[in-house]
mmCIF file of N, CA, C and O in Angstrom:
data_model
loop_
_atom_site.group_PDB
_atom_site.id
_atom_site.type_symbol
_atom_site.label_atom_id
_atom_site.label_comp_id
_atom_site.label_asym_id
_atom_site.label_seq_id
_atom_site.Cartn_x
_atom_site.Cartn_y
_atom_site.Cartn_z
ATOM 1 N N MET B 1 0.814 -1.184 0.000
ATOM 2 C CA MET B 1 0.000 0.000 0.000
ATOM 3 C C MET B 1 0.864 1.257 0.000
ATOM 4 O O MET B 1 0.519 2.238 -0.651
ATOM 5 N N ALA B 2 1.959 1.208 0.750
ATOM 6 C CA ALA B 2 2.848 2.373 0.790
ATOM 7 C C ALA B 2 3.426 2.646 -0.592
ATOM 8 O O ALA B 2 3.473 3.797 -1.031
ATOM 9 N N GLN B 3 3.847 1.603 -1.270
ATOM 10 C CA GLN B 3 4.398 1.760 -2.619
ATOM 11 C C GLN B 3 3.343 2.340 -3.561
ATOM 12 O O GLN B 3 3.631 3.227 -4.353
ATOM 13 N N ASP B 4 2.115 1.857 -3.457
ATOM 14 C CA ASP B 4 1.031 2.381 -4.289
ATOM 15 C C ASP B 4 0.857 3.877 -4.068
ATOM 16 O O ASP B 4 0.689 4.647 -5.017
ATOM 17 N N GLN B 5 0.895 4.297 -2.819
ATOM 18 C CA GLN B 5 0.694 5.714 -2.520
ATOM 19 C C GLN B 5 1.833 6.570 -3.043
ATOM 20 O O GLN B 5 1.605 7.677 -3.545
ATOM 21 N N VAL B 6 3.053 6.072 -2.938
ATOM 22 C CA VAL B 6 4.203 6.813 -3.480
ATOM 23 C C VAL B 6 4.056 6.955 -4.993
ATOM 24 O O VAL B 6 4.305 8.022 -5.564
ATOM 25 N N GLU B 7 3.609 5.894 -5.644
ATOM 26 C CA GLU B 7 3.430 5.944 -7.099
ATOM 27 C C GLU B 7 2.308 6.909 -7.493
ATOM 28 O O GLU B 7 2.427 7.623 -8.494
ATOM 29 N N VAL B 8 1.233 6.928 -6.736
ATOM 30 C CA VAL B 8 0.145 7.865 -7.018
ATOM 31 C C VAL B 8 0.643 9.303 -6.872
ATOM 32 O O VAL B 8 0.373 10.161 -7.732
ATOM 33 N N MET B 9 1.365 9.576 -5.795
ATOM 34 C CA MET B 9 1.873 10.937 -5.588
ATOM 35 C C MET B 9 2.802 11.338 -6.738
ATOM 36 O O MET B 9 2.743 12.465 -7.219
ATOM 37 N N ALA B 10 3.646 10.420 -7.197
ATOM 38 C CA ALA B 10 4.545 10.715 -8.320
ATOM 39 C C ALA B 10 3.744 10.992 -9.589
ATOM 40 O O ALA B 10 4.059 11.916 -10.342
ATOM 41 N N SER B 11 2.685 10.205 -9.820
ATOM 42 C CA SER B 11 1.875 10.420 -11.024
ATOM 43 C C SER B 11 1.141 11.756 -10.979
ATOM 44 O O SER B 11 0.799 12.315 -12.016
ATOM 45 N N LEU B 12 0.899 12.270 -9.772
ATOM 46 C CA LEU B 12 0.266 13.584 -9.621
ATOM 47 C C LEU B 12 1.295 14.724 -9.643
ATOM 48 O O LEU B 12 0.934 15.890 -9.508
ATOM 49 N N GLY B 13 2.576 14.365 -9.777
ATOM 50 C CA GLY B 13 3.618 15.374 -9.876
ATOM 51 C C GLY B 13 4.296 15.731 -8.561
ATOM 52 O O GLY B 13 5.025 16.716 -8.490
ATOM 53 N N PHE B 14 4.076 14.939 -7.519
ATOM 54 C CA PHE B 14 4.676 15.207 -6.207
ATOM 55 C C PHE B 14 5.782 14.194 -5.931
ATOM 56 O O PHE B 14 5.512 13.043 -5.596
ATOM 57 N N GLU B 15 7.021 14.634 -6.073
ATOM 58 C CA GLU B 15 8.147 13.757 -5.742
ATOM 59 C C GLU B 15 8.442 13.777 -4.248
ATOM 60 O O GLU B 15 9.001 12.830 -3.706
ATOM 61 N N HIS B 16 8.068 14.878 -3.572
ATOM 62 C CA HIS B 16 8.219 15.024 -2.125
ATOM 63 C C HIS B 16 6.872 15.473 -1.579
ATOM 64 O O HIS B 16 6.170 16.263 -2.225
ATOM 65 N N PHE B 17 6.507 15.011 -0.416
ATOM 66 C CA PHE B 17 5.197 15.351 0.135
ATOM 67 C C PHE B 17 5.161 15.099 1.633
ATOM 68 O O PHE B 17 6.024 14.422 2.194
ATOM 69 N N SER B 18 4.156 15.665 2.265
ATOM 70 C CA SER B 18 3.851 15.392 3.672
ATOM 71 C C SER B 18 2.659 14.450 3.698
ATOM 72 O O SER B 18 1.851 14.432 2.761
ATOM 73 N N ALA B 19 2.546 13.665 4.759
ATOM 74 C CA ALA B 19 1.440 12.711 4.839
ATOM 75 C C ALA B 19 1.049 12.501 6.292
ATOM 76 O O ALA B 19 1.856 12.695 7.211
ATOM 77 N N ALA B 20 -0.189 12.105 6.477
ATOM 78 C CA ALA B 20 -0.695 11.766 7.802
ATOM 79 C C ALA B 20 -1.438 10.448 7.699
ATOM 80 O O ALA B 20 -2.059 10.141 6.676
ATOM 81 N N GLY B 21 -1.372 9.662 8.760
ATOM 82 C CA GLY B 21 -2.075 8.394 8.776
ATOM 83 C C GLY B 21 -2.660 8.119 10.149
ATOM 84 O O GLY B 21 -2.069 8.462 11.168
ATOM 85 N N HIS B 22 -3.826 7.503 10.160
ATOM 86 C CA HIS B 22 -4.515 7.146 11.405
ATOM 87 C C HIS B 22 -4.704 5.637 11.453
ATOM 88 O O HIS B 22 -5.111 5.015 10.474
ATOM 89 N N ASP B 23 -4.397 5.036 12.593
ATOM 90 C CA ASP B 23 -4.601 3.613 12.831
ATOM 91 C C ASP B 23 -3.888 2.796 11.750
ATOM 92 O O ASP B 23 -2.675 2.848 11.658
ATOM 93 N N ARG B 24 -4.609 2.039 10.940
ATOM 94 C CA ARG B 24 -3.966 1.219 9.892
ATOM 95 C C ARG B 24 -3.218 2.093 8.884
ATOM 96 O O ARG B 24 -2.173 1.705 8.373
ATOM 97 N N GLY B 25 -3.775 3.246 8.598
ATOM 98 C CA GLY B 25 -3.102 4.169 7.685
ATOM 99 C C GLY B 25 -1.770 4.638 8.230
ATOM 100 O O GLY B 25 -0.833 4.894 7.477
ATOM 101 N N ALA B 26 -1.669 4.740 9.546
ATOM 102 C CA ALA B 26 -0.398 5.130 10.160
ATOM 103 C C ALA B 26 0.641 4.030 9.982
ATOM 104 O O ALA B 26 1.830 4.309 9.817
ATOM 105 N N ARG B 27 0.213 2.787 9.988
ATOM 106 C CA ARG B 27 1.151 1.680 9.735
ATOM 107 C C ARG B 27 1.664 1.732 8.294
ATOM 108 O O ARG B 27 2.842 1.488 8.024
ATOM 109 N N VAL B 28 0.767 2.038 7.374
ATOM 110 C CA VAL B 28 1.174 2.186 5.965
ATOM 111 C C VAL B 28 2.145 3.353 5.836
ATOM 112 O O VAL B 28 3.178 3.248 5.163
ATOM 113 N N LEU B 29 1.844 4.456 6.486
ATOM 114 C CA LEU B 29 2.725 5.622 6.443
ATOM 115 C C LEU B 29 4.087 5.302 7.059
ATOM 116 O O LEU B 29 5.120 5.726 6.536
ATOM 117 N N HIS B 30 4.101 4.535 8.132
ATOM 118 C CA HIS B 30 5.374 4.130 8.748
ATOM 119 C C HIS B 30 6.213 3.361 7.739
ATOM 120 O O HIS B 30 7.410 3.612 7.577
ATOM 121 N N ARG B 31 5.591 2.422 7.024
ATOM 122 C CA ARG B 31 6.299 1.655 6.009
ATOM 123 C C ARG B 31 6.809 2.578 4.904
ATOM 124 O O ARG B 31 7.928 2.433 4.411
ATOM 125 N N MET B 32 5.972 3.545 4.510
ATOM 126 C CA MET B 32 6.362 4.496 3.468
ATOM 127 C C MET B 32 7.602 5.277 3.899
ATOM 128 O O MET B 32 8.521 5.481 3.104
ATOM 129 N N CYS B 33 7.633 5.706 5.142
ATOM 130 C CA CYS B 33 8.785 6.465 5.646
ATOM 131 C C CYS B 33 10.045 5.612 5.681
ATOM 132 O O CYS B 33 11.141 6.112 5.409
ATOM 133 N N LEU B 34 9.899 4.333 6.004
ATOM 134 C CA LEU B 34 11.058 3.440 6.027
ATOM 135 C C LEU B 34 11.586 3.169 4.620
ATOM 136 O O LEU B 34 12.796 3.135 4.402
ATOM 137 N N ASP B 35 10.665 2.974 3.669
ATOM 138 C CA ASP B 35 11.067 2.612 2.311
ATOM 139 C C ASP B 35 11.411 3.807 1.429
ATOM 140 O O ASP B 35 12.150 3.665 0.455
ATOM 141 N N HIS B 36 10.855 4.984 1.746
ATOM 142 C CA HIS B 36 11.033 6.165 0.894
ATOM 143 C C HIS B 36 11.329 7.415 1.724
ATOM 144 O O HIS B 36 10.619 8.412 1.638
ATOM 145 N N PRO B 37 12.384 7.395 2.526
ATOM 146 C CA PRO B 37 12.648 8.516 3.430
ATOM 147 C C PRO B 37 12.912 9.845 2.711
ATOM 148 O O PRO B 37 12.630 10.908 3.250
ATOM 149 N N ALA B 38 13.415 9.799 1.502
ATOM 150 C CA ALA B 38 13.703 11.036 0.775
ATOM 151 C C ALA B 38 12.449 11.682 0.203
ATOM 152 O O ALA B 38 12.450 12.867 -0.115
ATOM 153 N N ARG B 39 11.375 10.937 0.095
ATOM 154 C CA ARG B 39 10.141 11.476 -0.490
ATOM 155 C C ARG B 39 9.203 12.062 0.552
ATOM 156 O O ARG B 39 8.456 12.984 0.266
ATOM 157 N N VAL B 40 9.191 11.497 1.748
ATOM 158 C CA VAL B 40 8.272 11.968 2.795
ATOM 159 C C VAL B 40 8.978 13.055 3.600
ATOM 160 O O VAL B 40 9.907 12.785 4.351
ATOM 161 N N GLU B 41 8.530 14.289 3.418
ATOM 162 C CA GLU B 41 9.159 15.419 4.112
ATOM 163 C C GLU B 41 8.726 15.496 5.569
ATOM 164 O O GLU B 41 9.523 15.812 6.444
ATOM 165 N N ARG B 42 7.450 15.266 5.817
ATOM 166 C CA ARG B 42 6.895 15.283 7.180
ATOM 167 C C ARG B 42 5.854 14.192 7.278
ATOM 168 O O ARG B 42 5.168 13.887 6.304
ATOM 169 N N ALA B 43 5.722 13.645 8.486
ATOM 170 C CA ALA B 43 4.726 12.590 8.694
ATOM 171 C C ALA B 43 4.061 12.777 10.054
ATOM 172 O O ALA B 43 4.713 13.157 11.027
ATOM 173 N N ALA B 44 2.760 12.534 10.085
ATOM 174 C CA ALA B 44 1.997 12.580 11.334
ATOM 175 C C ALA B 44 1.324 11.225 11.522
ATOM 176 O O ALA B 44 0.578 10.767 10.651
ATOM 177 N N PHE B 45 1.627 10.585 12.645
ATOM 178 C CA PHE B 45 1.066 9.273 12.968
ATOM 179 C C PHE B 45 0.066 9.436 14.101
ATOM 180 O O PHE B 45 0.416 9.950 15.159
ATOM 181 N N LEU B 46 -1.163 9.008 13.877
ATOM 182 C CA LEU B 46 -2.215 9.162 14.875
ATOM 183 C C LEU B 46 -2.730 7.799 15.319
ATOM 184 O O LEU B 46 -3.044 6.940 14.490
ATOM 185 N N ASP B 47 -2.826 7.625 16.629
ATOM 186 C CA ASP B 47 -3.390 6.401 17.209
ATOM 187 C C ASP B 47 -2.716 5.129 16.701
ATOM 188 O O ASP B 47 -3.344 4.225 16.156
ATOM 189 N N ILE B 48 -1.418 5.067 16.909
ATOM 190 C CA ILE B 48 -0.670 3.877 16.519
ATOM 191 C C ILE B 48 0.289 3.532 17.657
ATOM 192 O O ILE B 48 0.887 4.415 18.266
ATOM 193 N N LEU B 49 0.386 2.263 17.953
ATOM 194 C CA LEU B 49 1.357 1.777 18.931
ATOM 195 C C LEU B 49 2.547 1.212 18.172
ATOM 196 O O LEU B 49 2.367 0.676 17.073
ATOM 197 N N PRO B 50 3.731 1.276 18.737
ATOM 198 C CA PRO B 50 4.890 0.654 18.085
ATOM 199 C C PRO B 50 4.691 -0.864 18.039
ATOM 200 O O PRO B 50 4.882 -1.568 19.027
ATOM 201 N N GLN B 51 4.241 -1.370 16.905
ATOM 202 C CA GLN B 51 3.833 -2.770 16.780
ATOM 203 C C GLN B 51 4.950 -3.744 17.125
ATOM 204 O O GLN B 51 4.709 -4.752 17.784
ATOM 205 N N HIS B 52 6.160 -3.478 16.693
ATOM 206 C CA HIS B 52 7.272 -4.387 16.979
ATOM 207 C C HIS B 52 7.452 -4.542 18.486
ATOM 208 O O HIS B 52 7.559 -5.647 19.005
ATOM 209 N N HIS B 53 7.462 -3.428 19.198
ATOM 210 C CA HIS B 53 7.600 -3.477 20.660
ATOM 211 C C HIS B 53 6.394 -4.167 21.287
ATOM 212 O O HIS B 53 6.543 -5.031 22.149
ATOM 213 N N LEU B 54 5.210 -3.790 20.855
ATOM 214 C CA LEU B 54 3.994 -4.358 21.428
ATOM 215 C C LEU B 54 3.961 -5.875 21.288
ATOM 216 O O LEU B 54 3.762 -6.597 22.270
ATOM 217 N N LEU B 55 4.149 -6.370 20.087
ATOM 218 C CA LEU B 55 4.020 -7.812 19.862
ATOM 219 C C LEU B 55 5.150 -8.617 20.483
ATOM 220 O O LEU B 55 4.981 -9.801 20.763
ATOM 221 N N ASN B 56 6.276 -7.983 20.735
ATOM 222 C CA ASN B 56 7.367 -8.682 21.415
ATOM 223 C C ASN B 56 7.230 -8.641 22.934
ATOM 224 O O ASN B 56 7.978 -9.332 23.631
ATOM 225 N N ASN B 57 6.311 -7.813 23.448
ATOM 226 C CA ASN B 57 6.172 -7.668 24.895
ATOM 227 C C ASN B 57 4.754 -7.884 25.407
ATOM 228 O O ASN B 57 4.479 -7.646 26.573
ATOM 229 N N VAL B 58 3.847 -8.347 24.560
ATOM 230 C CA VAL B 58 2.463 -8.542 24.979
ATOM 231 C C VAL B 58 2.396 -9.663 26.029
ATOM 232 O O VAL B 58 3.159 -10.625 25.982
ATOM 233 N N ASN B 59 1.515 -9.460 26.996
ATOM 234 C CA ASN B 59 1.287 -10.499 27.995
ATOM 235 C C ASN B 59 -0.223 -10.662 28.175
ATOM 236 O O ASN B 59 -1.024 -9.926 27.601
ATOM 237 N N LYS B 60 -0.626 -11.642 28.973
ATOM 238 C CA LYS B 60 -2.046 -11.932 29.137
ATOM 239 C C LYS B 60 -2.802 -10.748 29.735
ATOM 240 O O LYS B 60 -3.932 -10.452 29.329
ATOM 241 N N SER B 61 -2.196 -10.039 30.657
ATOM 242 C CA SER B 61 -2.848 -8.888 31.276
ATOM 243 C C SER B 61 -3.170 -7.819 30.234
ATOM 244 O O SER B 61 -4.284 -7.299 30.179
ATOM 245 N N PHE B 62 -2.193 -7.497 29.400
ATOM 246 C CA PHE B 62 -2.422 -6.504 28.359
ATOM 247 C C PHE B 62 -3.458 -7.004 27.356
ATOM 248 O O PHE B 62 -4.339 -6.262 26.929
ATOM 249 N N ALA B 63 -3.352 -8.270 26.978
ATOM 250 C CA ALA B 63 -4.267 -8.837 25.990
ATOM 251 C C ALA B 63 -5.707 -8.838 26.499
ATOM 252 O O ALA B 63 -6.641 -8.564 25.749
ATOM 253 N N THR B 64 -5.889 -9.119 27.779
ATOM 254 C CA THR B 64 -7.238 -9.113 28.349
ATOM 255 C C THR B 64 -7.775 -7.690 28.415
ATOM 256 O O THR B 64 -8.942 -7.438 28.101
ATOM 257 N N PHE B 65 -6.928 -6.748 28.775
ATOM 258 C CA PHE B 65 -7.320 -5.343 28.821
ATOM 259 C C PHE B 65 -7.683 -4.822 27.428
ATOM 260 O O PHE B 65 -8.635 -4.070 27.260
ATOM 261 N N SER B 66 -6.938 -5.259 26.424
ATOM 262 C CA SER B 66 -7.153 -4.807 25.043
ATOM 263 C C SER B 66 -8.136 -5.742 24.348
ATOM 264 O O SER B 66 -7.828 -6.362 23.336
ATOM 265 N N TRP B 67 -9.329 -5.821 24.879
ATOM 266 C CA TRP B 67 -10.345 -6.774 24.422
ATOM 267 C C TRP B 67 -10.646 -6.643 22.932
ATOM 268 O O TRP B 67 -10.954 -7.622 22.273
ATOM 269 N N HIS B 68 -10.528 -5.451 22.384
ATOM 270 C CA HIS B 68 -10.856 -5.263 20.968
ATOM 271 C C HIS B 68 -9.809 -5.874 20.035
ATOM 272 O O HIS B 68 -10.058 -6.029 18.848
ATOM 273 N N TRP B 69 -8.632 -6.209 20.547
ATOM 274 C CA TRP B 69 -7.625 -6.898 19.751
ATOM 275 C C TRP B 69 -7.621 -8.395 20.013
ATOM 276 O O TRP B 69 -7.207 -9.166 19.174
ATOM 277 N N PHE B 70 -8.015 -8.786 21.218
ATOM 278 C CA PHE B 70 -7.875 -10.180 21.635
ATOM 279 C C PHE B 70 -9.208 -10.747 22.119
ATOM 280 O O PHE B 70 -9.357 -11.134 23.267
ATOM 281 N N PHE B 71 -10.182 -10.807 21.221
ATOM 282 C CA PHE B 71 -11.507 -11.300 21.589
ATOM 283 C C PHE B 71 -11.465 -12.724 22.149
ATOM 284 O O PHE B 71 -12.204 -13.056 23.069
ATOM 285 N N MET B 72 -10.642 -13.576 21.568
ATOM 286 C CA MET B 72 -10.699 -15.006 21.872
ATOM 287 C C MET B 72 -10.234 -15.371 23.286
ATOM 288 O O MET B 72 -10.494 -16.489 23.727
ATOM 289 N N ILE B 73 -9.575 -14.494 24.009
ATOM 290 C CA ILE B 73 -9.139 -14.850 25.367
ATOM 291 C C ILE B 73 -10.036 -14.254 26.440
ATOM 292 O O ILE B 73 -9.775 -14.421 27.623
ATOM 293 N N GLN B 74 -11.099 -13.584 26.040
ATOM 294 C CA GLN B 74 -11.966 -12.938 27.020
ATOM 295 C C GLN B 74 -12.742 -13.975 27.824
ATOM 296 O O GLN B 74 -13.068 -15.047 27.327
ATOM 297 N N PRO B 75 -13.050 -13.665 29.090
ATOM 298 C CA PRO B 75 -13.765 -14.613 29.928
ATOM 299 C C PRO B 75 -15.181 -14.871 29.410
ATOM 300 O O PRO B 75 -15.741 -14.068 28.666
ATOM 301 N N TYR B 76 -15.735 -15.987 29.817
ATOM 302 C CA TYR B 76 -17.086 -16.395 29.418
ATOM 303 C C TYR B 76 -18.096 -15.287 29.701
ATOM 304 O O TYR B 76 -17.990 -14.581 30.713
ATOM 305 N N ASP B 77 -19.016 -15.179 28.824
ATOM 306 C CA ASP B 77 -20.148 -14.255 28.901
ATOM 307 C C ASP B 77 -19.762 -12.832 28.505
ATOM 308 O O ASP B 77 -20.502 -11.913 28.762
ATOM 309 N N PHE B 78 -18.593 -12.689 27.886
ATOM 310 C CA PHE B 78 -18.216 -11.384 27.359
ATOM 311 C C PHE B 78 -19.114 -11.098 26.160
ATOM 312 O O PHE B 78 -19.309 -11.957 25.316
ATOM 313 N N PRO B 79 -19.704 -9.918 26.067
ATOM 314 C CA PRO B 79 -20.586 -9.623 24.933
ATOM 315 C C PRO B 79 -19.890 -9.873 23.600
ATOM 316 O O PRO B 79 -18.716 -9.582 23.433
ATOM 317 N N SER B 80 -20.639 -10.367 22.650
ATOM 318 C CA SER B 80 -20.030 -10.780 21.372
ATOM 319 C C SER B 80 -20.079 -9.716 20.290
ATOM 320 O O SER B 80 -19.983 -10.015 19.153
ATOM 321 N N ALA B 81 -20.272 -8.537 20.537
ATOM 322 C CA ALA B 81 -20.179 -7.448 19.568
ATOM 323 C C ALA B 81 -21.264 -6.502 19.762
ATOM 324 O O ALA B 81 -22.264 -6.246 19.707
#
C-alpha cells in the first residue's frame, strides 16, 4: 500500500510530500517512511502503537485489557459485539 501511494503521488507530480495516517493508515505511512525517506518530508502518525515493541512484549494482562484486539481470550459471557 505504501508503494502504491508513493506511485500515485509521483503520477500527480509530487516527488516530495507530507502525509498523515490514522490507525492502519499510520502503519502504511510508517512503512512508506522506512522505504522512501527522501520522499516523505513530514509525517503525522495518529493512534498507533509501536507494533514491533507491542508484539514482542504482549502479555495476558495486556491482551485481556485490550479486548478489541484479543476477543478469543476474554472470559465467558463477554458480549459478542
